[in-house]
mmCIF file of C-alpha atoms in Angstrom:
data_model
loop_
_atom_site.group_PDB
_atom_site.id
_atom_site.type_symbol
_atom_site.label_atom_id
_atom_site.label_comp_id
_atom_site.label_asym_id
_atom_site.label_seq_id
_atom_site.Cartn_x
_atom_site.Cartn_y
_atom_site.Cartn_z
ATOM 1 C CA UNK A 66 111.478 99.585 87.473
ATOM 2 C CA UNK A 67 112.881 96.284 86.167
ATOM 3 C CA UNK A 68 111.830 94.909 82.746
ATOM 4 C CA UNK A 69 109.831 92.212 84.687
ATOM 5 C CA UNK A 70 107.879 94.846 86.811
ATOM 6 C CA UNK A 71 107.279 97.008 83.702
ATOM 7 C CA UNK A 72 105.835 94.076 81.702
ATOM 8 C CA UNK A 73 103.731 93.070 84.661
ATOM 9 C CA UNK A 74 102.440 96.629 85.265
ATOM 10 C CA UNK A 75 101.606 97.167 81.603
ATOM 11 C CA UNK A 76 99.945 93.782 81.388
ATOM 12 C CA UNK A 77 97.865 94.429 84.502
ATOM 13 C CA UNK A 78 96.605 97.808 83.064
ATOM 14 C CA UNK A 79 95.571 96.046 79.856
ATOM 15 C CA UNK A 80 93.977 93.246 81.809
ATOM 16 C CA UNK A 81 91.843 95.487 84.188
ATOM 17 C CA UNK A 82 89.085 96.396 81.711
ATOM 18 C CA UNK A 83 89.107 92.816 80.481
ATOM 19 C CA UNK A 84 88.667 91.340 83.942
ATOM 20 C CA UNK A 85 85.835 93.863 84.752
ATOM 21 C CA UNK A 86 84.107 92.918 81.444
ATOM 22 C CA UNK A 87 84.230 89.261 82.386
ATOM 23 C CA UNK A 88 83.194 89.620 86.003
ATOM 24 C CA UNK A 89 86.481 88.532 87.476
ATOM 25 C CA UNK A 90 89.180 90.219 89.537
ATOM 26 C CA UNK A 91 92.886 90.300 88.830
ATOM 27 C CA UNK A 92 94.638 88.241 91.594
ATOM 28 C CA UNK A 93 98.272 88.668 90.162
ATOM 29 C CA UNK A 94 100.231 88.967 87.066
ATOM 30 C CA UNK A 95 103.855 87.638 86.703
ATOM 31 C CA UNK A 96 106.450 87.465 84.059
ATOM 32 C CA UNK A 97 109.040 84.658 84.682
ATOM 33 C CA UNK A 98 111.643 82.736 82.889
ATOM 34 C CA UNK A 99 111.554 79.024 83.524
ATOM 35 C CA UNK A 100 114.256 77.010 81.625
ATOM 36 C CA UNK A 101 114.599 78.591 78.200
ATOM 37 C CA UNK A 102 110.966 79.925 78.037
ATOM 38 C CA UNK A 103 109.373 83.001 79.342
ATOM 39 C CA UNK A 104 105.847 82.944 80.669
ATOM 40 C CA UNK A 105 103.340 85.703 81.174
ATOM 41 C CA UNK A 106 100.817 84.542 83.723
ATOM 42 C CA UNK A 107 97.615 86.260 84.685
ATOM 43 C CA UNK A 108 95.788 84.906 87.673
ATOM 44 C CA UNK A 109 92.085 85.787 87.887
ATOM 45 C CA UNK A 110 89.517 85.054 90.692
ATOM 46 C CA UNK A 111 85.932 85.617 91.707
ATOM 47 C CA UNK A 112 83.971 84.810 94.940
ATOM 48 C CA UNK A 113 82.507 81.615 93.588
ATOM 49 C CA UNK A 114 85.804 80.625 91.815
ATOM 50 C CA UNK A 115 86.733 80.894 88.027
ATOM 51 C CA UNK A 116 86.047 78.247 85.565
ATOM 52 C CA UNK A 117 87.717 77.282 82.275
ATOM 53 C CA UNK A 118 85.222 79.514 80.306
ATOM 54 C CA UNK A 119 86.320 82.469 82.375
ATOM 55 C CA UNK A 120 90.010 81.691 81.771
ATOM 56 C CA UNK A 121 89.394 81.236 77.972
ATOM 57 C CA UNK A 122 87.513 84.468 77.604
ATOM 58 C CA UNK A 123 90.030 86.434 79.489
ATOM 59 C CA UNK A 124 92.913 84.677 77.740
ATOM 60 C CA UNK A 125 91.574 85.434 74.249
ATOM 61 C CA UNK A 126 90.885 89.132 74.998
ATOM 62 C CA UNK A 127 94.201 89.520 76.804
ATOM 63 C CA UNK A 128 96.009 87.813 73.916
ATOM 64 C CA UNK A 129 94.375 90.340 71.389
ATOM 65 C CA UNK A 130 95.369 93.369 73.629
ATOM 66 C CA UNK A 131 98.932 92.120 74.023
ATOM 67 C CA UNK A 132 99.340 91.531 70.352
ATOM 68 C CA UNK A 133 97.963 95.138 69.614
ATOM 69 C CA UNK A 134 100.403 96.755 72.178
ATOM 70 C CA UNK A 135 103.256 94.481 71.448
ATOM 71 C CA UNK A 136 105.574 95.740 74.208
ATOM 72 C CA UNK A 137 107.269 92.439 75.038
ATOM 73 C CA UNK A 138 109.943 91.753 72.453
ATOM 74 C CA UNK A 139 110.825 88.148 73.664
ATOM 75 C CA UNK A 140 108.600 85.231 72.714
ATOM 76 C CA UNK A 141 106.513 84.146 75.756
ATOM 77 C CA UNK A 142 103.747 81.762 76.630
ATOM 78 C CA UNK A 143 100.548 83.489 77.999
ATOM 79 C CA UNK A 144 98.693 81.571 80.748
ATOM 80 C CA UNK A 145 95.508 82.708 82.314
ATOM 81 C CA UNK A 146 94.254 80.719 85.352
ATOM 82 C CA UNK A 147 92.895 80.610 88.813
ATOM 83 C CA UNK A 148 95.429 81.253 91.675
ATOM 84 C CA UNK A 149 94.562 77.795 92.960
ATOM 85 C CA UNK A 150 93.667 76.502 96.464
ATOM 86 C CA UNK A 151 97.230 76.830 97.899
ATOM 87 C CA UNK A 152 97.577 80.351 96.403
ATOM 88 C CA UNK A 153 100.663 82.373 97.206
ATOM 89 C CA UNK A 154 100.039 85.485 99.169
ATOM 90 C CA UNK A 155 102.313 88.112 97.558
ATOM 91 C CA UNK A 156 100.582 91.415 98.037
ATOM 92 C CA UNK A 157 99.055 93.153 101.016
ATOM 93 C CA UNK A 158 95.593 92.867 99.505
ATOM 94 C CA UNK A 159 96.153 89.039 99.455
ATOM 95 C CA UNK A 160 97.208 89.036 103.043
ATOM 96 C CA UNK A 161 94.274 91.113 104.078
ATOM 97 C CA UNK A 162 91.747 88.849 102.515
ATOM 98 C CA UNK A 163 93.375 85.917 104.348
ATOM 99 C CA UNK A 164 93.473 87.136 107.862
ATOM 100 C CA UNK A 165 91.950 84.374 109.976
ATOM 101 C CA UNK A 166 92.990 81.754 107.493
ATOM 102 C CA UNK A 167 95.458 78.943 107.970
ATOM 103 C CA UNK A 168 98.804 79.733 106.147
ATOM 104 C CA UNK A 169 102.214 78.132 105.578
ATOM 105 C CA UNK A 170 105.389 80.166 105.731
ATOM 106 C CA UNK A 171 108.774 79.348 104.304
ATOM 107 C CA UNK A 172 111.758 81.367 105.432
ATOM 108 C CA UNK A 173 115.022 82.110 103.596
ATOM 109 C CA UNK A 174 116.980 81.183 106.766
ATOM 110 C CA UNK A 175 115.953 78.828 109.617
ATOM 111 C CA UNK A 176 114.825 80.157 113.034
ATOM 112 C CA UNK A 177 115.260 77.577 115.839
ATOM 113 C CA UNK A 178 116.493 75.208 113.230
ATOM 114 C CA UNK A 179 113.192 75.471 111.262
ATOM 115 C CA UNK A 180 112.439 77.152 107.928
ATOM 116 C CA UNK A 181 108.678 76.141 107.754
ATOM 117 C CA UNK A 182 105.926 77.332 109.941
ATOM 118 C CA UNK A 183 102.080 77.078 109.819
ATOM 119 C CA UNK A 184 99.380 79.002 111.714
ATOM 120 C CA UNK A 185 96.390 81.263 111.384
ATOM 121 C CA UNK A 186 97.306 84.639 109.819
ATOM 122 C CA UNK A 187 96.655 87.064 112.632
ATOM 123 C CA UNK A 188 97.991 90.480 111.437
ATOM 124 C CA UNK A 189 100.681 92.086 109.303
ATOM 125 C CA UNK A 190 102.194 95.519 108.519
ATOM 126 C CA UNK A 191 104.971 96.721 106.164
ATOM 127 C CA UNK A 192 107.676 95.085 108.163
ATOM 128 C CA UNK A 193 106.337 92.010 109.837
ATOM 129 C CA UNK A 194 103.636 89.297 109.881
ATOM 130 C CA UNK A 195 102.202 87.370 112.728
ATOM 131 C CA UNK A 196 100.580 83.926 112.848
ATOM 132 C CA UNK A 197 98.944 82.116 115.704
ATOM 133 C CA UNK A 198 100.272 78.710 116.308
ATOM 134 C CA UNK A 199 97.384 77.494 118.516
ATOM 135 C CA UNK A 200 97.024 80.483 120.911
ATOM 136 C CA UNK A 201 100.674 81.434 120.658
ATOM 137 C CA UNK A 202 101.640 84.342 118.359
ATOM 138 C CA UNK A 203 104.738 84.154 116.277
ATOM 139 C CA UNK A 204 105.986 87.233 114.353
ATOM 140 C CA UNK A 205 108.232 87.106 111.311
ATOM 141 C CA UNK A 206 110.136 89.943 109.534
ATOM 142 C CA UNK A 207 108.677 90.133 106.094
ATOM 143 C CA UNK A 208 112.136 90.410 104.608
ATOM 144 C CA UNK A 209 112.884 86.837 106.102
ATOM 145 C CA UNK A 210 109.852 85.299 104.350
ATOM 146 C CA UNK A 211 110.522 83.369 101.176
ATOM 147 C CA UNK A 212 106.985 82.204 100.590
ATOM 148 C CA UNK A 213 103.612 82.494 102.243
ATOM 149 C CA UNK A 214 100.608 80.741 100.959
ATOM 150 C CA UNK A 215 97.238 79.478 102.135
ATOM 151 C CA UNK A 216 97.494 76.022 103.676
ATOM 152 C CA UNK A 217 95.847 73.010 101.965
ATOM 153 C CA UNK A 218 93.612 71.129 104.444
ATOM 154 C CA UNK A 219 92.237 67.963 103.092
#
């Protein structure tokens, strides 16, 4: 397990009782370096959507728990937020909740000279993901997908 994966897993285990106590669910946790700064991001959600008070309460409790455990030696910036409308679908649980929803897919390499596709998420398994472009199914190898997220429809 990489340092990043270890930090994310430990943070998620600290966050679980905090999320439950605040009536939210953990959408994702990520530890990333952007420029010269490290960020520890916790994304939380609930059916009616999270608000600033939810984020503040979870952030304060998580910050205290992280200070107590002190397992990340580098300085980092803690952020707690909603995953947003155009949320990235990284995990199987995200994909499962999004079946039947409009998604956007970006590939690492083009297929038929195109790297971006959109359609309704139809199904997925460990190796592939299928969207419907109208009534036409299009299947992608999961290893070829750089990013999949919910489509924003305004």
